[in-house]
Structures are given as C-alpha cells and as structure tokens.
Amino acid sequence: MRYIMIFSISTIVLVSGILLSLYSGAADITAGDIRAALLNFDASDNVHVIINEIRLPRALAAAVVGAAFSVSGAVMQAMTRNPLAEPGLLGINSGALFFLTIAFSFFPHLPYLYLVLLSFAGVLFSALIVFAAVYFSKSRMTPLKLILAGVAVTLFFSSLSAALQVYFDVGQEIAFWSAGAIQNIDWHNLLIITPWFIIGMIMVMLISSNLTAISLNEETAISLGIHMTRTRIIALLAVVISAGLAVSAVGAVAFVGLITPHITRKIAGSDYKVILPLSGVLGAVLVVYSDLAARSLFAPVEIPVAVLIALIGVPFFLYLAGRVRHEI
Amino acid sequence: MDIFEVRDVTTGYDKKVVIENFNMTIPKGQITSIVGPNGCGKTTLLHTLTRVLKIKYGAVLMDGKDIFAMNTKNVAKRLSLLPQMSNAPDGLTVRELIGYGRHPHKKPFEGLNQWDYENIDWAVDVTGIKAFTDRPVSELSGGQKQRVWLAMALAQNTDIILLDEPTTYLDMKFQMEILNLLKSLNETADKTIVMVLHDINHASRFSDHMIALKEGGIRKLGKPETVMTESVLKEVFEVDAVISECPFTSRPIITSYQLKG
C-alpha cells in the first residue's frame, strides 16, 4: 500500500517534469499550445513542431536514459554487494568513447544514429573484453575481479581515446558531441532505443528476487537455490543493453546509477522487486529535472546535463564512500 | 544409511587446493560435527556439501544423486545452510530476512502464503527472537544476528541443516539453547544436522558422529568416544588434553589441556 503511494507520487512528479520540459525553453509556449500540440498536432504550426518534434522526444529520452542508468546501477550494486558499484565499472563508457573517437577521427560527419550505433558497438566490445578476462581467469568469478577488469579496460580505452583525440585533433568535437547529445535525439532514435530498454527492464524484473537473495550474501543465495551463473549473465546482459544504449545515446551521465538506487533503498527497503522499478522512475525524475535545469538555469546557454548531475553526484559519492561499512 | 557421500573430491580456492582425493560419508538422521584446527578445511568441506564451492574433481552425492547435477532449487528444498556471520543490507528487518528462507518453496513473483507464515512464525519462536522481529537486522547485537540468520535457515524447513560455527557470538546460555534446539529438531523432526564446531566439548556432547580433520584429511571419525581420546587430540590439535566424563551427558569432555609436550 505504502509502495503504491510512493510509486504514484514519483510518477506524478515525473510526468509533471516532462510537461514542464515541454513548456520551458527559448520559444514562448503556453499550456494551451502544449495541449493542442499533443492532442491535435498540426505539422504546419511551428510551435507544435517545437513541442512535438524537439522538446517531447528530448524529455522522453531524458526519462528513458535516467531510468536505464538508475536500474543498471541498482543491479550492479545488488550483484557486487557494493553500494558504490555502477554500470560504468564494466568499462562500457570508455568503450563507447573509444569507438566514438575512431568515428570522429576516421569517418567525420557521420549521422547521429550511426554514431549511436557505433558507440553501442564500443560498449559491447569493452563489456566482452571484461567478461572474457573474468571468464578465462580460471579462478572463481568474484565481483571484485569484475570491477578490476572493468577498471583496466576503462584505463586502456580512455588512454587510446586520449591519444587518438590528440593526434587527430578531435577532442573538442567529441566533447561537444557528448555535451549536446541529448538535444540530438529525435523520435526515430528514441523508437530504436526504447524497445531495447524495455527488454532490459523485463530481464532484470525476472531475476529481481534472485538479486535480493544475492544482495544478502553469496553463500545464502546459493543455499536458497539461486542459480548464480544464470542470474549474473542475465543481469550483466541487461545492464550492457540498457545502460550501454543510454551511454551511446546521450554520453556517460555518471552518478545517476549511484544516487537514485541509494535513495530508493532508503525509501523502499531491500526487496529488488520494489527497488528496481522505483529506482527506474526516480532515475527518470533526476535526469528529466536536471535536463530542465541544465537548459533553464543559464538560458540561453545550456550546460551539459552530465556536468550538472556530477555537481550533485560528487559530494554524494564522497558521502556514500564515508558510510560504507562492507568490504567489496 | 548415509545422506551424503563425498567421493574422491578435490577442491579449494583459486589455485590453493584445500582438500584432495577426499572420501567421507555423513549418516542420515544424525548429528554430525566436524572439528579440527583453524585452516584444516572444515568450512571448505561444509561449502562442498552445500554446493557453495564447486569441486575440481570427484562427486558429492546426496541420497545417491550428484548434488551439482540436481536442480539447485530442489536441493534448496532439502538442505539449508547457516553461514558464518554476515551482514544484512541496511534497513532489512528481521521478519523480512527470515521470509527469504521461504524462497526455494516459491515460484517467481509468488507471495508468501499461510504455510510460509507458519514456518516463519515457528522459526521465530524456536530461536527466541520474537521481541525484535520488526527491527532492522543491522542494528542487532552479534548474538541476536546469529539467531536471526539461524531462524532464516530454519524457516527454509529442510530435512538437512548445515551450520558453520552456529555458536559463535553467543553467550553460554544461548550456546546451550541453540545446541539443545538442534538436538530436539534432530530427535523430534528427524532432521540431519551437520555442523562445524570450534568447541569440541560441545561437539562431543551433542553429536552422534564426529569427524576430526587436519590439513585437509580425516584423522579420526566415529562416535565421540572414538574421537575424544588423548592420542587423537594430540595428533589433531597438538595439545595434551585431560579427558573425563560429562556429568550431565556422560559424554567424554576435555577438562583442561596444555600445548603438546
């Protein structure tokens, strides 16, 4: 009952955020315009086009990537039993960056969708290396090993990217692309990303009770009859798909996967059947409102949403790190 | 009749082999204690029996069937484990934690039913934790936590219970209560109990069967009277022990000991 109320409130906050996003921006738009644009869309009306073709897909994209980062973070934290874990630990951000750098260095002027797909190829590539390193290490797979492999891959790809960016002088373009990626999302891209996000969410919901048991401790999970290998594979695949596509679409927005799962656990306890969907909604809320703030605070100048979230995220991370009692 | 058979098992952690070509059986419907010095492979052996630790060679059979080949959820309906002390996530209440013990009996997304609640209430009752079932586990004392995790293992309602040092963190009274509880579960509900015990006097008083391990191998096994001898204790624990009879149970107990002369 309490959870239903929390869900309803957060969903109302989310929908309000999306509506606010439609309302606020450079062009003057009234509530009536929004209603008209959503209900009787007129392609010849400029205001309708701005609402429907620019602001709505952007707000929805913010919601989808926010949910994807947040749920992926919650899954990573359950699996590693470490409240500081997040999807970036799998090396996927650096893989995406590396492939983007190659694209900008060798194939400039690729359309947005191609860049997204290339980034995602980078995500898959880096995740594959991390998993292979852990799989072929002969010894037991532990969360710590996964994190170490992820850190190594991240350093490797970041260094390669940095070198390429200096050599081909594309650093600024990439920074510019990453900072503004969320603006470039249109309906076409959104419709490509969203079904995969939904598949990822279904996958993690199917293993949600296993994740709860794993978050207790590994011995207990096994003696409760949890299939560890199967659960881990499904969880990692879901993280790579949903967080990977989010990174590819809007660049690495760090800390979402850290902040909202933590807040969610504070509100909703320790059952991942509740934590996963709620952290999805709250992650969407965080990114939608951050995006709104990022483009209204210093309008007409936009600050990158990732920068804004990092401003909240860094102190939050330090606060969390100070509170962690458990070993990795 | 044996419930477990460990056949030519070699296992360990990473490259370190802890037990090699190990053979052992555990009798059904009895209390078996595994004793031995630190690092002798007691916990490794318990983890092998519960499939927590995968084996490199050999086989572990439960009722004649390979435990690693069985459906893991079906194994969980027969066998529960109380691991060594572990932390629970912040905010998790005692009752919620114990509820997870019902997991093997549930389909995905199936809620707890009357039968589950009866098992949970029973586990709460026999472990004496009724007073704090609504409190977060992380706020409890070591002894209270230990009883809560035991209640979770009991709520699983399996016919085999394995325990890794169940009396750690408990004061003298609760140590006796837990061991008496295990004994009565064994006698009244015919549960097979296998535990790693640090205190070999407890092992002697409460077990039907003892296994003394050293350096990954069995040095002696059998009834407490067979294992609790001066020569076995000298070999396994490297101490000179004085053995006498427990006035309450007539089992052999150590009254004092010194380092091997």
XYZ file of C-alpha atoms in Angstrom:
589
model
C 0.000 0.000 0.000
C 2.784 2.376 1.009
C 4.713 1.400 -2.124
C 1.736 2.085 -4.365
C 1.576 5.582 -2.922
C 5.323 6.157 -3.385
C 5.042 4.912 -6.974
C 2.067 7.154 -7.707
C 3.738 10.236 -6.269
C 7.014 9.658 -8.136
C 5.148 9.012 -11.379
C 3.180 12.246 -10.961
C 6.447 14.113 -10.305
C 7.943 12.515 -13.420
C 5.010 13.400 -15.676
C 5.000 16.964 -14.324
C 8.712 17.191 -15.108
C 8.117 16.079 -18.683
C 5.287 18.607 -19.097
C 7.480 21.347 -17.613
C 10.167 20.403 -20.117
C 7.680 20.970 -22.939
C 6.794 24.343 -21.509
C 10.217 25.769 -20.839
C 12.717 26.837 -23.466
C 13.689 29.581 -25.887
C 10.342 29.744 -27.683
C 7.367 31.148 -25.746
C 4.859 28.386 -25.297
C 1.618 28.332 -23.339
C -0.186 25.462 -21.662
C -2.831 25.696 -24.374
C -0.184 25.222 -27.071
C 1.031 22.068 -25.332
C -2.463 20.635 -25.085
C -3.133 21.436 -28.735
C 0.225 20.063 -29.912
C -0.243 16.785 -28.059
C -3.922 16.263 -28.923
C -4.362 17.840 -32.385
C -0.925 18.021 -33.881
C -0.613 20.462 -36.760
C 2.611 19.976 -38.725
C 2.430 23.440 -40.227
C 2.374 25.115 -36.808
C 5.918 25.982 -35.711
C 5.066 25.855 -32.003
C 3.538 22.399 -32.428
C 6.665 21.222 -34.206
C 8.909 22.540 -31.446
C 6.831 20.803 -28.792
C 6.280 17.537 -30.601
C 9.470 17.071 -32.559
C 12.092 18.663 -30.322
C 11.054 19.024 -26.717
C 8.920 15.907 -26.256
C 11.463 13.394 -27.625
C 14.190 15.110 -25.604
C 12.198 14.927 -22.362
C 11.227 11.307 -23.007
C 14.833 10.448 -23.839
C 15.952 12.023 -20.565
C 13.395 9.848 -18.763
C 14.455 6.658 -20.561
C 18.208 7.096 -20.088
C 17.706 8.193 -16.478
C 15.720 5.043 -15.769
C 18.251 2.884 -17.645
C 21.267 4.240 -15.732
C 19.480 4.046 -12.415
C 18.139 0.489 -12.759
C 21.507 -0.689 -14.087
C 23.197 0.881 -11.077
C 20.803 -0.882 -8.706
C 21.503 -4.212 -10.457
C 25.277 -3.710 -10.257
C 25.045 -2.864 -6.569
C 22.989 -5.960 -5.803
C 25.376 -8.222 -7.671
C 28.565 -6.816 -6.174
C 27.012 -6.109 -2.749
C 28.754 -2.769 -3.005
C 26.732 0.457 -2.778
C 29.365 2.268 -4.873
C 29.033 -0.005 -7.915
C 27.592 1.392 -11.132
C 27.404 0.321 -14.790
C 30.484 2.357 -15.747
C 32.539 -0.212 -13.818
C 32.035 -2.644 -16.699
C 34.191 -0.406 -18.889
C 31.266 0.483 -21.144
C 31.706 4.285 -21.004
C 35.278 4.086 -22.217
C 34.381 1.565 -24.915
C 31.714 3.915 -26.238
C 34.140 6.841 -26.106
C 36.832 4.866 -27.929
C 34.575 3.915 -30.822
C 33.267 7.485 -30.994
C 36.842 8.741 -31.187
C 37.570 6.352 -34.047
C 34.441 7.559 -35.815
C 35.350 11.228 -35.423
C 38.979 10.579 -36.378
C 38.444 8.468 -39.477
C 34.827 8.966 -40.555
C 33.853 12.543 -39.706
C 30.320 13.748 -40.496
C 28.550 10.501 -39.669
C 24.853 10.996 -38.910
C 23.711 10.847 -35.285
C 22.154 7.393 -35.482
C 25.372 5.880 -36.867
C 27.319 7.436 -34.022
C 24.909 5.946 -31.519
C 25.186 2.508 -33.058
C 28.991 2.762 -33.226
C 29.108 3.789 -29.562
C 26.993 0.789 -28.735
C 29.397 -1.451 -30.653
C 32.101 0.032 -28.415
C 30.003 -0.770 -25.358
C 29.626 -4.402 -26.453
C 33.321 -4.639 -27.325
C 34.535 -3.369 -23.954
C 31.997 -5.421 -21.983
C 33.050 -8.508 -23.941
C 36.696 -7.939 -23.031
C 35.808 -7.504 -19.361
C 33.695 -10.671 -19.300
C 36.311 -12.647 -21.230
C 39.035 -11.538 -18.815
C 36.943 -12.722 -15.879
C 35.759 -15.899 -17.619
C 39.217 -17.052 -18.691
C 40.934 -16.186 -15.416
C 40.446 -19.860 -14.355
C 39.740 -18.929 -10.771
C 36.382 -18.158 -9.221
C 34.392 -15.268 -10.644
C 34.068 -12.629 -7.945
C 32.530 -9.150 -8.107
C 35.919 -7.681 -7.237
C 37.527 -9.319 -10.266
C 34.810 -7.935 -12.484
C 35.438 -4.439 -11.161
C 39.223 -4.726 -11.555
C 38.851 -5.948 -15.128
C 36.456 -3.059 -15.780
C 38.917 -0.530 -14.374
C 41.734 -1.962 -16.512
C 39.631 -1.854 -19.678
C 38.460 1.682 -18.841
C 42.056 2.887 -18.448
C 43.117 1.155 -21.649
C 40.349 2.590 -23.830
C 40.495 6.029 -22.221
C 44.227 6.243 -22.919
C 43.804 5.075 -26.501
C 40.972 7.575 -26.981
C 43.027 10.392 -25.499
C 45.944 9.563 -27.786
C 43.726 9.444 -30.884
C 41.960 12.647 -29.903
C 45.280 14.492 -29.613
C 46.685 13.013 -32.801
C 43.626 13.711 -34.963
C 42.689 16.842 -33.032
C 39.086 15.779 -32.495
C 38.922 16.175 -28.705
C 36.806 19.285 -28.881
C 34.332 17.807 -31.338
C 33.851 14.771 -29.133
C 33.399 16.887 -26.024
C 30.901 18.976 -27.945
C 29.060 15.902 -29.185
C 28.867 14.316 -25.741
C 27.709 17.535 -24.111
C 24.927 18.052 -26.607
C 23.938 14.512 -27.437
C 20.636 14.678 -25.601
C 19.482 17.514 -27.896
C 20.024 15.386 -30.949
C 17.556 12.710 -30.005
C 14.521 12.633 -32.275
C 11.574 10.265 -32.453
C 13.386 7.967 -34.828
C 16.294 7.404 -32.416
C 14.038 7.201 -29.411
C 11.980 4.457 -31.048
C 15.132 2.472 -31.740
C 16.404 2.736 -28.174
C 13.219 2.315 -26.147
C 12.297 -1.289 -27.063
C 15.769 -2.468 -26.012
C 15.434 -0.569 -22.787
C 12.125 -2.330 -22.146
C 13.703 -5.713 -22.888
C 16.472 -4.920 -20.381
C 13.891 -3.980 -17.758
C 11.918 -7.189 -18.300
C 15.121 -9.211 -17.937
C 16.039 -7.633 -14.597
C 12.489 -7.883 -13.255
C 12.527 -11.619 -13.998
C 15.592 -12.064 -11.790
C 14.629 -9.463 -9.190
C 14.033 -11.907 -6.342
C 17.353 -13.634 -7.135
C 19.066 -10.247 -6.922
C 17.542 -9.694 -3.486
C 18.978 -13.007 -2.282
C 22.387 -12.266 -3.826
C 22.416 -8.866 -2.126
C 22.271 -10.700 1.236
C 25.356 -12.815 0.677
C 26.569 -15.359 -1.814
C 26.509 -18.424 0.432
C 22.943 -17.706 1.472
C 21.868 -17.091 -2.117
C 23.284 -20.434 -3.241
C 21.775 -22.326 -0.321
C 18.417 -20.721 -1.146
C 18.668 -22.351 -4.548
C 19.605 -19.305 -6.632
C 21.262 -20.156 -9.926
C 24.231 -17.778 -9.613
C 25.772 -18.066 -13.071
C 22.452 -17.760 -14.874
C 21.402 -14.783 -12.754
C 24.717 -12.986 -13.304
C 24.657 -13.499 -17.053
C 21.103 -12.185 -17.366
C 21.870 -9.234 -15.090
C 25.052 -8.249 -16.914
C 23.412 -8.597 -20.312
C 20.545 -6.381 -19.190
C 22.964 -3.775 -17.835
C 25.033 -3.776 -21.003
C 21.958 -3.428 -23.194
C 20.129 -0.719 -21.256
C 22.974 1.305 -19.750
C 25.031 0.725 -22.910
C 22.345 2.179 -25.161
C 21.845 5.081 -22.760
C 25.577 5.857 -22.841
C 25.560 5.585 -26.613
C 22.575 7.890 -26.969
C 23.499 10.691 -24.577
C 27.069 10.025 -23.450
C 28.176 8.972 -19.996
C 25.966 10.560 -17.357
C 27.800 9.366 -14.283
C 26.324 9.195 -10.783
C 22.686 8.598 -11.794
C 23.320 4.886 -11.255
C 24.716 5.739 -7.839
C 22.399 8.390 -6.434
C 18.932 7.108 -7.183
C 19.372 3.417 -6.226
C 20.705 4.579 -2.880
C 17.761 6.912 -2.288
C 15.408 4.163 -3.464
C 16.786 1.683 -0.950
C 16.337 4.293 1.779
C 12.667 4.628 0.807
C 11.775 1.127 -0.287
C 13.955 -1.209 1.781
C 15.811 -4.157 0.343
C 13.434 -6.037 -1.958
C 14.598 -5.654 -5.548
C 11.090 -6.361 -6.851
C 10.311 -2.881 -5.498
C 13.768 -1.277 -5.749
C 14.213 -1.885 -9.486
C 11.020 -0.243 -10.810
C 11.109 2.563 -8.250
C 14.756 3.394 -8.917
C 13.810 3.475 -12.621
C 11.133 6.106 -12.007
C 13.364 8.120 -9.662
C 16.284 7.952 -12.109
C 13.969 9.296 -14.806
C 12.884 12.091 -12.440
C 16.502 13.012 -11.695
C 17.580 13.259 -15.330
C 14.394 14.963 -16.588
C 14.631 17.717 -13.950
C 18.419 18.000 -14.334
C 17.982 18.423 -18.077
C 15.309 21.010 -17.432
C 17.605 22.868 -15.036
C 20.597 22.496 -17.362
C 18.822 24.390 -20.108
C 16.927 26.932 -17.999
C 19.445 27.983 -15.329
C 21.680 29.998 -17.645
C 19.346 30.275 -20.636
C 20.001 30.747 -23.468
C 23.272 28.953 -22.648
C 22.851 25.234 -21.923
C 25.144 23.448 -19.529
C 25.673 19.737 -20.277
C 23.296 17.677 -18.138
C 26.157 15.334 -17.191
C 28.039 18.272 -15.679
C 25.037 19.359 -13.664
C 24.460 15.848 -12.303
C 28.159 15.491 -11.479
C 27.857 18.624 -9.340
C 25.322 16.771 -7.188
C 26.931 13.370 -7.691
C 30.481 14.006 -6.494
C 29.557 15.178 -2.979
C 27.009 12.364 -2.821
C 29.654 9.808 -3.783
C 32.037 11.094 -1.116
C 29.252 10.958 1.447
C 28.434 7.362 0.480
C 32.091 6.310 0.461
C 32.408 7.598 4.010
C 29.482 5.483 5.125
C 30.387 2.158 3.502
C 30.982 -0.483 6.132
C 31.122 -3.563 3.978
C 34.123 -4.850 2.140
C 33.935 -5.069 -1.619
C 22.021 -45.155 5.829
C 24.117 -42.244 4.548
C 22.656 -38.970 3.356
C 25.901 -37.574 1.921
C 28.692 -39.301 0.155
C 31.813 -37.345 -0.754
C 33.694 -39.305 -3.358
C 37.317 -38.571 -4.348
C 36.750 -34.840 -4.047
C 39.484 -32.325 -4.720
C 38.687 -28.669 -4.230
C 39.953 -25.369 -2.891
C 40.067 -21.677 -3.658
C 41.718 -20.409 -6.838
C 44.987 -22.299 -7.136
C 45.138 -23.382 -3.497
C 43.996 -26.979 -3.008
C 42.402 -27.375 0.432
C 41.116 -30.947 0.261
C 42.398 -33.599 -2.105
C 41.005 -37.034 -3.045
C 38.658 -36.732 -0.092
C 36.228 -39.510 0.809
C 33.600 -39.306 3.503
C 30.021 -40.224 4.328
C 27.531 -38.447 6.593
C 24.858 -40.573 8.304
C 21.207 -39.729 7.777
C 19.064 -38.543 10.676
C 22.020 -37.955 12.966
C 24.029 -35.030 14.279
C 27.495 -34.891 12.780
C 30.144 -32.438 13.947
C 33.252 -31.525 12.002
C 36.115 -30.437 14.248
C 39.733 -29.548 13.669
C 42.280 -26.740 13.956
C 41.995 -23.463 12.019
C 42.575 -23.838 8.307
C 42.077 -27.614 8.277
C 39.319 -27.458 5.657
C 36.204 -27.607 7.870
C 34.402 -24.733 6.172
C 35.638 -25.868 2.760
C 34.091 -29.257 3.398
C 30.804 -27.692 4.516
C 30.780 -25.462 1.425
C 31.356 -28.508 -0.745
C 28.380 -30.294 0.816
C 26.178 -27.238 0.172
C 27.440 -26.743 -3.428
C 28.565 -23.207 -2.454
C 32.059 -24.221 -3.521
C 32.417 -26.014 -6.835
C 34.617 -29.099 -6.824
C 37.538 -29.692 -9.175
C 37.369 -33.488 -9.217
C 35.135 -36.139 -7.716
C 31.472 -36.074 -6.763
C 29.217 -35.090 -3.889
C 26.153 -37.302 -3.646
C 23.019 -36.506 -1.664
C 20.822 -39.605 -1.336
C 22.907 -41.121 -4.112
C 22.366 -38.244 -6.536
C 25.045 -35.807 -7.737
C 24.292 -32.560 -5.908
C 25.883 -30.417 -8.637
C 23.731 -32.041 -11.316
C 20.466 -31.610 -9.407
C 18.162 -28.625 -9.901
C 19.550 -26.122 -7.416
C 16.101 -25.126 -6.162
C 15.248 -28.741 -5.420
C 18.484 -29.047 -3.468
C 17.462 -25.923 -1.530
C 14.207 -27.587 -0.504
C 16.205 -30.343 1.185
C 19.256 -28.532 2.523
C 19.782 -25.228 4.324
C 22.977 -23.531 5.435
C 23.786 -21.186 8.278
C 26.925 -19.443 7.029
C 29.473 -17.744 9.239
C 28.424 -14.279 10.337
C 27.415 -11.993 7.545
C 25.935 -8.532 7.345
C 22.433 -7.837 6.128
C 21.661 -4.839 3.904
C 20.724 -1.673 5.790
C 17.069 -1.382 6.686
C 16.204 -5.051 6.177
C 14.008 -6.149 9.081
C 14.327 -9.440 10.918
C 10.985 -10.699 9.628
C 11.852 -9.817 6.004
C 15.191 -11.624 6.245
C 13.591 -14.752 7.694
C 10.986 -14.584 4.909
C 13.748 -15.087 2.323
C 14.220 -18.552 3.802
C 10.981 -19.443 2.028
C 12.458 -18.577 -1.388
C 13.116 -22.170 -2.537
C 9.446 -23.009 -1.990
C 8.181 -20.099 -4.089
C 7.623 -19.592 -7.776
C 8.866 -16.274 -9.194
C 6.590 -13.427 -8.010
C 4.589 -15.729 -5.765
C 3.814 -14.119 -2.417
C 4.045 -15.755 0.998
C 1.048 -17.896 1.961
C -0.320 -19.289 5.217
C 2.076 -22.247 5.198
C 5.060 -19.896 4.709
C 3.932 -17.739 7.622
C 3.556 -20.805 9.813
C 7.132 -21.805 9.039
C 8.381 -18.270 9.689
C 6.483 -17.988 12.974
C 7.788 -21.357 14.074
C 11.403 -20.354 13.270
C 10.939 -17.059 15.148
C 9.510 -18.950 18.074
C 12.149 -21.645 18.482
C 15.064 -19.221 18.114
C 13.572 -16.886 20.732
C 13.692 -13.710 18.657
C 10.040 -12.699 18.857
C 10.901 -9.494 20.750
C 12.718 -7.894 17.833
C 11.190 -9.220 14.601
C 10.338 -5.709 13.379
C 13.796 -4.236 13.951
C 16.447 -3.824 11.243
C 18.935 -6.692 11.320
C 21.870 -4.279 11.054
C 21.018 -2.744 14.442
C 21.118 -6.023 16.387
C 23.941 -7.379 18.532
C 26.157 -10.197 17.251
C 24.288 -12.838 19.217
C 20.888 -11.572 18.084
C 22.030 -11.524 14.443
C 23.295 -15.082 14.715
C 19.896 -16.252 15.950
C 18.121 -14.329 13.195
C 20.216 -15.971 10.460
C 19.579 -19.335 12.110
C 15.845 -18.603 12.073
C 16.109 -17.896 8.346
C 17.803 -21.260 7.737
C 15.144 -22.985 9.867
C 12.299 -21.248 8.012
C 13.591 -22.963 4.876
C 12.243 -26.111 6.585
C 14.667 -28.621 5.094
C 15.426 -32.120 6.324
C 19.161 -31.389 6.265
C 20.636 -28.381 8.108
C 24.292 -27.447 7.802
C 25.775 -24.902 10.168
C 29.131 -23.178 10.136
C 30.031 -22.473 13.765
C 26.479 -21.762 14.941
C 27.511 -20.857 18.489
C 29.909 -18.044 17.571
C 28.950 -14.691 19.143
C 26.532 -16.349 21.557
C 26.841 -16.276 25.321
C 26.934 -19.533 27.293
C 23.192 -19.745 27.789
C 22.343 -19.192 24.125
C 25.046 -21.601 23.012
C 23.280 -24.299 25.041
C 19.866 -23.207 23.816
C 20.873 -23.378 20.166
C 22.549 -26.760 20.560
C 19.577 -28.111 22.519
C 17.296 -26.788 19.788
C 19.308 -28.568 17.097
C 19.242 -31.763 19.151
C 15.487 -31.607 19.586
C 14.997 -30.890 15.871
C 17.066 -33.978 15.204
C 15.140 -36.118 17.685
C 11.589 -34.936 17.078
C 11.666 -33.992 13.377
C 14.361 -36.441 12.274
C 16.484 -33.665 10.763
C 20.025 -34.430 9.715
C 22.365 -31.882 11.279
C 25.924 -31.281 10.083
C 27.903 -28.587 11.816
C 31.360 -27.185 12.074
C 32.073 -26.589 15.748
C 35.002 -24.837 17.352
C 34.260 -26.087 20.838
C 34.951 -29.800 20.797
C 33.273 -30.330 24.156
C 30.063 -29.127 22.526
C 30.736 -31.419 19.599
C 31.170 -34.359 21.920
C 28.071 -33.598 23.992
C 25.672 -33.010 21.117
C 26.848 -35.218 18.243
C 26.215 -38.797 17.288
C 29.096 -38.702 14.891
C 32.335 -36.718 14.869
C 34.836 -36.077 12.120
C 38.285 -34.776 13.111
C 40.078 -33.030 10.268
C 43.641 -31.883 9.914
C 45.382 -30.444 6.865
C 42.501 -31.381 4.608
C 42.339 -35.031 5.648
C 40.270 -37.088 8.092
C 42.367 -38.135 11.075
C 39.614 -39.869 13.005
C 35.865 -40.313 12.748
C 33.135 -42.091 14.623
C 31.285 -41.791 17.922
C 32.507 -39.092 20.314
C 34.104 -41.808 22.468
C 36.272 -42.827 19.495
C 37.359 -39.302 18.585
C 37.727 -37.757 22.043
C 40.872 -39.602 23.055
C 44.200 -38.235 24.205
C 46.050 -39.612 21.222
C 43.582 -38.208 18.643
C 43.554 -34.756 20.268
C 47.341 -34.786 20.419
C 47.550 -35.589 16.727
C 44.804 -33.269 15.502
C 45.090 -30.257 17.796
C 48.657 -30.715 19.033
C 47.636 -30.490 22.671
C 47.860 -32.741 25.702
C 44.290 -32.971 26.944
C 42.771 -34.317 30.146
C 39.588 -36.156 29.312
C 36.826 -37.003 31.725
C 33.131 -37.725 31.640
C 30.498 -35.001 31.343
C 28.357 -35.207 34.486
C 25.243 -34.219 32.519
C 25.536 -36.384 29.422
C 28.244 -38.975 30.256
C 29.996 -37.978 27.051
C 33.793 -37.508 27.080
C 34.846 -33.876 27.602
C 38.158 -32.083 27.968
C 38.565 -30.622 31.430
C 41.866 -28.926 30.634
C 44.753 -29.039 28.189
C 48.218 -27.718 27.538
C 50.444 -27.449 24.488
C 51.849 -30.765 23.361
C 54.952 -31.601 25.458
